[in-house]
Amino acid sequence: MSLPRIAITVGEPAGIGPDIVLAIAQQHWPAELVAITDPSFMRDRAAQLGIPVSIAEYDANRPIKEHSPGTLPVATIPLSAPVQPGKPDPTNAACVVTTLQRAVEGCQSGEFQGMVTAPVQKSVINDGGIPFSGHTEFLAQATNTEQVVMLLASGNLRVALATTHLPLQAVPSAITPTLLESVIQILHSDLQGKFGITSPRISVLGLNPHAGEGGHLGREEIDVIIPVLDALRKEGMYLNGPLPADTAFNAEIRAETDAYLAMYHDQGLPVLKFAGFGEAVNVTLGLPVVRTSVDHGTALTLAGTGDAKPDSLQTAITLTIQLSEESD
């Protein structure tokens, strides 16, 4: 198995992304880690945190080697303005987006075998005049991918989303037979191809309380979800549901489930984040590249203090290495 080279974007420079990247650089990794950022800025943040690290310009022509603790190769994307921890500057928005573009292009060309993203401040990017609704949507557009699926994983608990960043009132109309079929097919395919699960067992949550209770609490299950599940079962998929969301995560069902599919963002993710907040990983399925992310935000009040925990980033890197190997 060849050694992977993993791109890491540090996200919002005024947030904790740079801090946790510097923290994981102190560890040994069975992969080459390449931070995509401004090296001068990273040296300044390392000095502020008291972290000894040797930051050098990344050379794509050198043979891939395992990460050596206390070093950090950097693919340079210069910042436009000085950074003060905890105080984002929209002037740097274009630089933040450029780091993402550099990472995804490197993955598409085969230069990188996967990418890991630290958190961005979406509002600041928009304030900088760049329309940006999130990493997932940006990467879908950058790779010309029509449909992607957000999945969060914590240990053996995996929760995928049929819809992501939508107002709750917009969710029912968004869950069409076409969307649901596409999402389930992507989830099933990537559980096989990226996670190495030969026969994935997927538990699908209903949209309404009690999964509609036979139509008395809503007809989305009867009119949309059940017909899609029945059609895909005929193709050989193992699909359990639609299940009432309030009981779907009990121990008995979890033992028979490789991944859950929730209908909307706050239906499934509170359970997962309660089970492993700070240790969960966000994985974008359906992309032609391997991409993971931390499960937390920029935590501006912690930036530059030394109190930010790198646990989620550690888990994201570990999973990216595993997924890159499965994809070989």
mmCIF file of N, CA and C in Angstrom, residues 199-293:
data_model
loop_
_atom_site.group_PDB
_atom_site.id
_atom_site.type_symbol
_atom_site.label_atom_id
_atom_site.label_comp_id
_atom_site.label_asym_id
_atom_site.label_seq_id
_atom_site.Cartn_x
_atom_site.Cartn_y
_atom_site.Cartn_z
ATOM 1 N N SER A 199 -21.800 -5.305 2.410
ATOM 2 C CA SER A 199 -23.264 -5.275 2.328
ATOM 3 C C SER A 199 -23.799 -4.298 3.377
ATOM 4 N N PRO A 200 -23.812 -3.020 3.052
ATOM 5 C CA PRO A 200 -24.194 -2.003 4.044
ATOM 6 C C PRO A 200 -25.630 -2.173 4.539
ATOM 7 N N ARG A 201 -25.801 -1.970 5.832
ATOM 8 C CA ARG A 201 -27.127 -1.990 6.455
ATOM 9 C C ARG A 201 -27.464 -0.542 6.817
ATOM 10 N N ILE A 202 -28.478 0.003 6.155
ATOM 11 C CA ILE A 202 -28.828 1.411 6.321
ATOM 12 C C ILE A 202 -30.196 1.514 6.991
ATOM 13 N N SER A 203 -30.248 2.254 8.089
ATOM 14 C CA SER A 203 -31.513 2.529 8.773
ATOM 15 C C SER A 203 -31.963 3.936 8.418
ATOM 16 N N VAL A 204 -33.173 4.033 7.866
ATOM 17 C CA VAL A 204 -33.688 5.300 7.353
ATOM 18 C C VAL A 204 -34.733 5.845 8.315
ATOM 19 N N LEU A 205 -34.544 7.099 8.744
ATOM 20 C CA LEU A 205 -35.497 7.726 9.652
ATOM 21 C C LEU A 205 -36.668 8.294 8.877
ATOM 22 N N GLY A 206 -37.852 8.287 9.498
ATOM 23 C CA GLY A 206 -38.992 8.968 8.917
ATOM 24 C C GLY A 206 -38.853 10.476 9.106
ATOM 25 N N LEU A 207 -39.633 11.229 8.357
ATOM 26 C CA LEU A 207 -39.603 12.679 8.490
ATOM 27 C C LEU A 207 -40.427 13.151 9.680
ATOM 28 N N ASN A 208 -41.587 12.558 9.860
ATOM 29 C CA ASN A 208 -42.536 13.030 10.856
ATOM 30 C C ASN A 208 -42.397 12.284 12.182
ATOM 31 N N PRO A 209 -42.947 12.837 13.268
ATOM 32 C CA PRO A 209 -42.985 12.083 14.532
ATOM 33 C C PRO A 209 -43.649 10.729 14.322
ATOM 34 N N HIS A 210 -43.086 9.709 14.960
ATOM 35 C CA HIS A 210 -43.597 8.337 14.844
ATOM 36 C C HIS A 210 -43.604 7.859 13.401
ATOM 37 N N ALA A 211 -42.699 8.420 12.576
ATOM 38 C CA ALA A 211 -42.625 8.076 11.149
ATOM 39 C C ALA A 211 -43.979 8.206 10.464
ATOM 40 N N GLY A 212 -44.713 9.249 10.860
ATOM 41 C CA GLY A 212 -45.998 9.550 10.226
ATOM 42 C C GLY A 212 -47.199 8.866 10.821
ATOM 43 N N GLU A 213 -46.973 7.845 11.625
ATOM 44 C CA GLU A 213 -48.046 7.088 12.275
ATOM 45 C C GLU A 213 -49.175 6.741 11.299
ATOM 46 N N GLY A 214 -48.758 6.065 10.221
ATOM 47 C CA GLY A 214 -49.736 5.579 9.249
ATOM 48 C C GLY A 214 -50.470 6.687 8.516
ATOM 49 N N GLY A 215 -49.875 7.844 8.400
ATOM 50 C CA GLY A 215 -50.499 8.953 7.700
ATOM 51 C C GLY A 215 -51.220 9.933 8.599
ATOM 52 N N HIS A 216 -51.382 9.621 9.878
ATOM 53 C CA HIS A 216 -52.080 10.522 10.795
ATOM 54 C C HIS A 216 -51.226 11.709 11.209
ATOM 55 N N LEU A 217 -49.899 11.588 11.076
ATOM 56 C CA LEU A 217 -48.993 12.687 11.435
ATOM 57 C C LEU A 217 -48.187 13.160 10.226
ATOM 58 N N GLY A 218 -48.726 12.975 9.043
ATOM 59 C CA GLY A 218 -48.034 13.387 7.829
ATOM 60 C C GLY A 218 -47.939 12.249 6.839
ATOM 61 N N ARG A 219 -47.931 12.563 5.551
ATOM 62 C CA ARG A 219 -47.970 11.538 4.518
ATOM 63 C C ARG A 219 -46.642 11.357 3.785
ATOM 64 N N GLU A 220 -45.593 12.086 4.195
ATOM 65 C CA GLU A 220 -44.320 11.981 3.472
ATOM 66 C C GLU A 220 -43.778 10.558 3.469
ATOM 67 N N GLU A 221 -43.949 9.846 4.551
ATOM 68 C CA GLU A 221 -43.475 8.458 4.601
ATOM 69 C C GLU A 221 -44.218 7.595 3.577
ATOM 70 N N ILE A 222 -45.537 7.743 3.518
ATOM 71 C CA ILE A 222 -46.364 6.924 2.622
ATOM 72 C C ILE A 222 -46.149 7.307 1.162
ATOM 73 N N ASP A 223 -46.092 8.609 0.901
ATOM 74 C CA ASP A 223 -46.054 9.077 -0.485
ATOM 75 C C ASP A 223 -44.658 9.092 -1.089
ATOM 76 N N VAL A 224 -43.618 9.256 -0.269
ATOM 77 C CA VAL A 224 -42.262 9.422 -0.801
ATOM 78 C C VAL A 224 -41.298 8.361 -0.281
ATOM 79 N N ILE A 225 -41.139 8.291 1.030
ATOM 80 C CA ILE A 225 -40.041 7.494 1.593
ATOM 81 C C ILE A 225 -40.242 5.997 1.363
ATOM 82 N N ILE A 226 -41.413 5.476 1.707
ATOM 83 C CA ILE A 226 -41.635 4.029 1.585
ATOM 84 C C ILE A 226 -41.521 3.543 0.136
ATOM 85 N N PRO A 227 -42.112 4.220 -0.842
ATOM 86 C CA PRO A 227 -41.943 3.759 -2.234
ATOM 87 C C PRO A 227 -40.486 3.726 -2.682
ATOM 88 N N VAL A 228 -39.692 4.710 -2.275
ATOM 89 C CA VAL A 228 -38.274 4.715 -2.651
ATOM 90 C C VAL A 228 -37.554 3.543 -2.008
ATOM 91 N N LEU A 229 -37.810 3.320 -0.711
ATOM 92 C CA LEU A 229 -37.147 2.200 -0.026
ATOM 93 C C LEU A 229 -37.541 0.867 -0.655
ATOM 94 N N ASP A 230 -38.813 0.704 -0.973
ATOM 95 C CA ASP A 230 -39.259 -0.560 -1.582
ATOM 96 C C ASP A 230 -38.574 -0.791 -2.926
ATOM 97 N N ALA A 231 -38.435 0.268 -3.726
ATOM 98 C CA ALA A 231 -37.803 0.123 -5.044
ATOM 99 C C ALA A 231 -36.329 -0.251 -4.911
ATOM 100 N N LEU A 232 -35.632 0.354 -3.950
ATOM 101 C CA LEU A 232 -34.206 0.068 -3.777
ATOM 102 C C LEU A 232 -33.970 -1.294 -3.129
ATOM 103 N N ARG A 233 -34.909 -1.734 -2.320
ATOM 104 C CA ARG A 233 -34.785 -3.090 -1.758
ATOM 105 C C ARG A 233 -34.823 -4.129 -2.877
ATOM 106 N N LYS A 234 -35.606 -3.863 -3.908
ATOM 107 C CA LYS A 234 -35.677 -4.796 -5.037
ATOM 108 C C LYS A 234 -34.348 -4.879 -5.782
ATOM 109 N N GLU A 235 -33.495 -3.834 -5.606
ATOM 110 C CA GLU A 235 -32.160 -3.854 -6.205
ATOM 111 C C GLU A 235 -31.143 -4.545 -5.308
ATOM 112 N N GLY A 236 -31.595 -5.011 -4.152
ATOM 113 C CA GLY A 236 -30.711 -5.770 -3.266
ATOM 114 C C GLY A 236 -30.168 -5.007 -2.080
ATOM 115 N N MET A 237 -30.614 -3.783 -1.866
ATOM 116 C CA MET A 237 -30.117 -3.015 -0.727
ATOM 117 C C MET A 237 -30.818 -3.425 0.559
ATOM 118 N N TYR A 238 -30.055 -3.399 1.665
ATOM 119 C CA TYR A 238 -30.623 -3.629 2.996
ATOM 120 C C TYR A 238 -31.008 -2.271 3.564
ATOM 121 N N LEU A 239 -32.315 -2.012 3.642
ATOM 122 C CA LEU A 239 -32.811 -0.737 4.127
ATOM 123 C C LEU A 239 -33.855 -0.987 5.200
ATOM 124 N N ASN A 240 -33.618 -0.446 6.378
ATOM 125 C CA ASN A 240 -34.537 -0.603 7.498
ATOM 126 C C ASN A 240 -35.285 0.713 7.684
ATOM 127 N N GLY A 241 -36.612 0.661 7.648
ATOM 128 C CA GLY A 241 -37.350 1.886 7.882
ATOM 129 C C GLY A 241 -38.498 2.075 6.908
ATOM 130 N N PRO A 242 -39.095 3.258 6.981
ATOM 131 C CA PRO A 242 -38.718 4.407 7.805
ATOM 132 C C PRO A 242 -39.016 4.185 9.287
ATOM 133 N N LEU A 243 -38.060 4.627 10.120
ATOM 134 C CA LEU A 243 -38.128 4.413 11.560
ATOM 135 C C LEU A 243 -38.447 5.707 12.293
ATOM 136 N N PRO A 244 -39.191 5.624 13.392
ATOM 137 C CA PRO A 244 -39.362 6.810 14.232
ATOM 138 C C PRO A 244 -38.004 7.254 14.774
ATOM 139 N N ALA A 245 -37.672 8.522 14.621
ATOM 140 C CA ALA A 245 -36.341 9.003 14.992
ATOM 141 C C ALA A 245 -36.081 8.892 16.490
ATOM 142 N N ASP A 246 -37.138 8.935 17.301
ATOM 143 C CA ASP A 246 -36.903 8.943 18.750
ATOM 144 C C ASP A 246 -36.507 7.588 19.307
ATOM 145 N N THR A 247 -36.703 6.512 18.527
ATOM 146 C CA THR A 247 -36.300 5.182 19.013
ATOM 147 C C THR A 247 -35.297 4.491 18.090
ATOM 148 N N ALA A 248 -34.954 5.125 16.982
ATOM 149 C CA ALA A 248 -34.109 4.473 15.979
ATOM 150 C C ALA A 248 -32.676 4.237 16.452
ATOM 151 N N PHE A 249 -32.247 4.998 17.471
ATOM 152 C CA PHE A 249 -30.854 4.877 17.908
ATOM 153 C C PHE A 249 -30.700 4.001 19.149
ATOM 154 N N ASN A 250 -31.706 3.165 19.415
ATOM 155 C CA ASN A 250 -31.532 2.270 20.564
ATOM 156 C C ASN A 250 -30.501 1.191 20.245
ATOM 157 N N ALA A 251 -30.040 0.502 21.285
ATOM 158 C CA ALA A 251 -28.913 -0.432 21.144
ATOM 159 C C ALA A 251 -29.219 -1.553 20.160
ATOM 160 N N GLU A 252 -30.456 -2.048 20.165
ATOM 161 C CA GLU A 252 -30.800 -3.173 19.296
ATOM 162 C C GLU A 252 -30.714 -2.785 17.826
ATOM 163 N N ILE A 253 -31.244 -1.618 17.474
ATOM 164 C CA ILE A 253 -31.200 -1.178 16.072
ATOM 165 C C ILE A 253 -29.783 -0.773 15.682
ATOM 166 N N ARG A 254 -29.075 -0.111 16.585
ATOM 167 C CA ARG A 254 -27.688 0.282 16.289
ATOM 168 C C ARG A 254 -26.825 -0.926 15.958
ATOM 169 N N ALA A 255 -27.056 -2.030 16.644
ATOM 170 C CA ALA A 255 -26.255 -3.237 16.417
ATOM 171 C C ALA A 255 -26.459 -3.802 15.024
ATOM 172 N N GLU A 256 -27.587 -3.444 14.391
ATOM 173 C CA GLU A 256 -27.902 -3.951 13.053
ATOM 174 C C GLU A 256 -27.783 -2.861 11.984
ATOM 175 N N THR A 257 -27.061 -1.784 12.310
ATOM 176 C CA THR A 257 -26.993 -0.632 11.406
ATOM 177 C C THR A 257 -25.549 -0.228 11.148
ATOM 178 N N ASP A 258 -25.189 -0.076 9.874
ATOM 179 C CA ASP A 258 -23.874 0.460 9.511
ATOM 180 C C ASP A 258 -23.924 1.973 9.343
ATOM 181 N N ALA A 259 -25.073 2.504 8.960
ATOM 182 C CA ALA A 259 -25.237 3.950 8.837
ATOM 183 C C ALA A 259 -26.718 4.284 8.911
ATOM 184 N N TYR A 260 -27.002 5.439 9.511
ATOM 185 C CA TYR A 260 -28.354 5.981 9.536
ATOM 186 C C TYR A 260 -28.488 7.050 8.453
ATOM 187 N N LEU A 261 -29.693 7.209 7.942
ATOM 188 C CA LEU A 261 -30.000 8.327 7.068
ATOM 189 C C LEU A 261 -31.093 9.150 7.737
ATOM 190 N N ALA A 262 -30.729 10.377 8.143
ATOM 191 C CA ALA A 262 -31.697 11.303 8.728
ATOM 192 C C ALA A 262 -32.247 12.196 7.627
ATOM 193 N N MET A 263 -33.459 12.674 7.820
ATOM 194 C CA MET A 263 -34.097 13.485 6.788
ATOM 195 C C MET A 263 -33.639 14.939 6.813
ATOM 196 N N TYR A 264 -33.180 15.408 7.996
ATOM 197 C CA TYR A 264 -32.723 16.796 8.066
ATOM 198 C C TYR A 264 -31.637 16.929 9.127
ATOM 199 N N HIS A 265 -30.956 18.053 9.080
ATOM 200 C CA HIS A 265 -29.731 18.293 9.841
ATOM 201 C C HIS A 265 -29.877 18.003 11.334
ATOM 202 N N ASP A 266 -30.861 18.630 11.972
ATOM 203 C CA ASP A 266 -30.972 18.512 13.421
ATOM 204 C C ASP A 266 -31.819 17.322 13.871
ATOM 205 N N GLN A 267 -32.121 16.419 12.961
ATOM 206 C CA GLN A 267 -32.819 15.197 13.344
ATOM 207 C C GLN A 267 -31.841 14.138 13.816
ATOM 208 N N GLY A 268 -30.737 13.981 13.079
ATOM 209 C CA GLY A 268 -29.789 12.925 13.405
ATOM 210 C C GLY A 268 -28.526 13.394 14.100
ATOM 211 N N LEU A 269 -28.087 14.615 13.824
ATOM 212 C CA LEU A 269 -26.782 15.042 14.322
ATOM 213 C C LEU A 269 -26.722 15.295 15.822
ATOM 214 N N PRO A 270 -27.806 15.735 16.491
ATOM 215 C CA PRO A 270 -27.700 15.864 17.943
ATOM 216 C C PRO A 270 -27.341 14.545 18.632
ATOM 217 N N VAL A 271 -27.875 13.444 18.129
ATOM 218 C CA VAL A 271 -27.563 12.138 18.721
ATOM 219 C C VAL A 271 -26.090 11.824 18.550
ATOM 220 N N LEU A 272 -25.582 12.029 17.349
ATOM 221 C CA LEU A 272 -24.186 11.721 17.081
ATOM 222 C C LEU A 272 -23.252 12.625 17.874
ATOM 223 N N LYS A 273 -23.570 13.911 17.933
ATOM 224 C CA LYS A 273 -22.677 14.832 18.638
ATOM 225 C C LYS A 273 -22.747 14.635 20.151
ATOM 226 N N PHE A 274 -23.883 14.197 20.654
ATOM 227 C CA PHE A 274 -23.950 13.840 22.071
ATOM 228 C C PHE A 274 -23.063 12.629 22.348
ATOM 229 N N ALA A 275 -23.066 11.693 21.414
ATOM 230 C CA ALA A 275 -22.279 10.473 21.604
ATOM 231 C C ALA A 275 -20.782 10.721 21.495
ATOM 232 N N GLY A 276 -20.373 11.721 20.697
ATOM 233 C CA GLY A 276 -18.931 11.885 20.507
ATOM 234 C C GLY A 276 -18.525 13.276 20.091
ATOM 235 N N PHE A 277 -19.051 14.314 20.762
ATOM 236 C CA PHE A 277 -18.699 15.670 20.355
ATOM 237 C C PHE A 277 -17.206 15.918 20.559
ATOM 238 N N GLY A 278 -16.602 16.546 19.562
ATOM 239 C CA GLY A 278 -15.165 16.790 19.628
ATOM 240 C C GLY A 278 -14.346 15.642 19.100
ATOM 241 N N GLU A 279 -14.994 14.516 18.818
ATOM 242 C CA GLU A 279 -14.286 13.349 18.295
ATOM 243 C C GLU A 279 -14.919 12.845 17.002
ATOM 244 N N ALA A 280 -16.015 13.468 16.583
ATOM 245 C CA ALA A 280 -16.696 13.034 15.366
ATOM 246 C C ALA A 280 -16.011 13.638 14.138
ATOM 247 N N VAL A 281 -16.309 13.041 12.992
ATOM 248 C CA VAL A 281 -15.709 13.471 11.723
ATOM 249 C C VAL A 281 -16.815 13.670 10.703
ATOM 250 N N ASN A 282 -16.693 14.737 9.940
ATOM 251 C CA ASN A 282 -17.615 15.020 8.841
ATOM 252 C C ASN A 282 -16.990 14.493 7.549
ATOM 253 N N VAL A 283 -17.704 13.626 6.845
ATOM 254 C CA VAL A 283 -17.218 13.050 5.592
ATOM 255 C C VAL A 283 -18.177 13.438 4.471
ATOM 256 N N THR A 284 -17.640 13.930 3.360
ATOM 257 C CA THR A 284 -18.478 14.255 2.211
ATOM 258 C C THR A 284 -18.485 13.078 1.246
ATOM 259 N N LEU A 285 -19.640 12.434 1.118
ATOM 260 C CA LEU A 285 -19.789 11.296 0.216
ATOM 261 C C LEU A 285 -20.229 11.775 -1.162
ATOM 262 N N GLY A 286 -19.917 10.989 -2.163
ATOM 263 C CA GLY A 286 -20.319 11.307 -3.528
ATOM 264 C C GLY A 286 -19.288 12.080 -4.314
ATOM 265 N N LEU A 287 -18.278 12.619 -3.646
ATOM 266 C CA LEU A 287 -17.220 13.351 -4.343
ATOM 267 C C LEU A 287 -16.259 12.377 -5.011
ATOM 268 N N PRO A 288 -15.565 12.831 -6.059
ATOM 269 C CA PRO A 288 -14.527 11.981 -6.664
ATOM 270 C C PRO A 288 -13.233 12.007 -5.883
ATOM 271 N N VAL A 289 -13.213 12.686 -4.727
ATOM 272 C CA VAL A 289 -12.026 12.770 -3.875
ATOM 273 C C VAL A 289 -12.426 12.408 -2.450
ATOM 274 N N VAL A 290 -11.432 12.102 -1.611
ATOM 275 C CA VAL A 290 -11.670 11.820 -0.198
ATOM 276 C C VAL A 290 -11.586 13.131 0.567
ATOM 277 N N ARG A 291 -12.654 13.481 1.270
ATOM 278 C CA ARG A 291 -12.654 14.711 2.075
ATOM 279 C C ARG A 291 -13.315 14.466 3.423
ATOM 280 N N THR A 292 -12.603 14.831 4.485
ATOM 281 C CA THR A 292 -13.161 14.801 5.828
ATOM 282 C C THR A 292 -12.971 16.169 6.465
ATOM 283 N N SER A 293 -13.664 16.370 7.587
ATOM 284 C CA SER A 293 -13.565 17.636 8.293
ATOM 285 C C SER A 293 -13.820 17.411 9.773
#
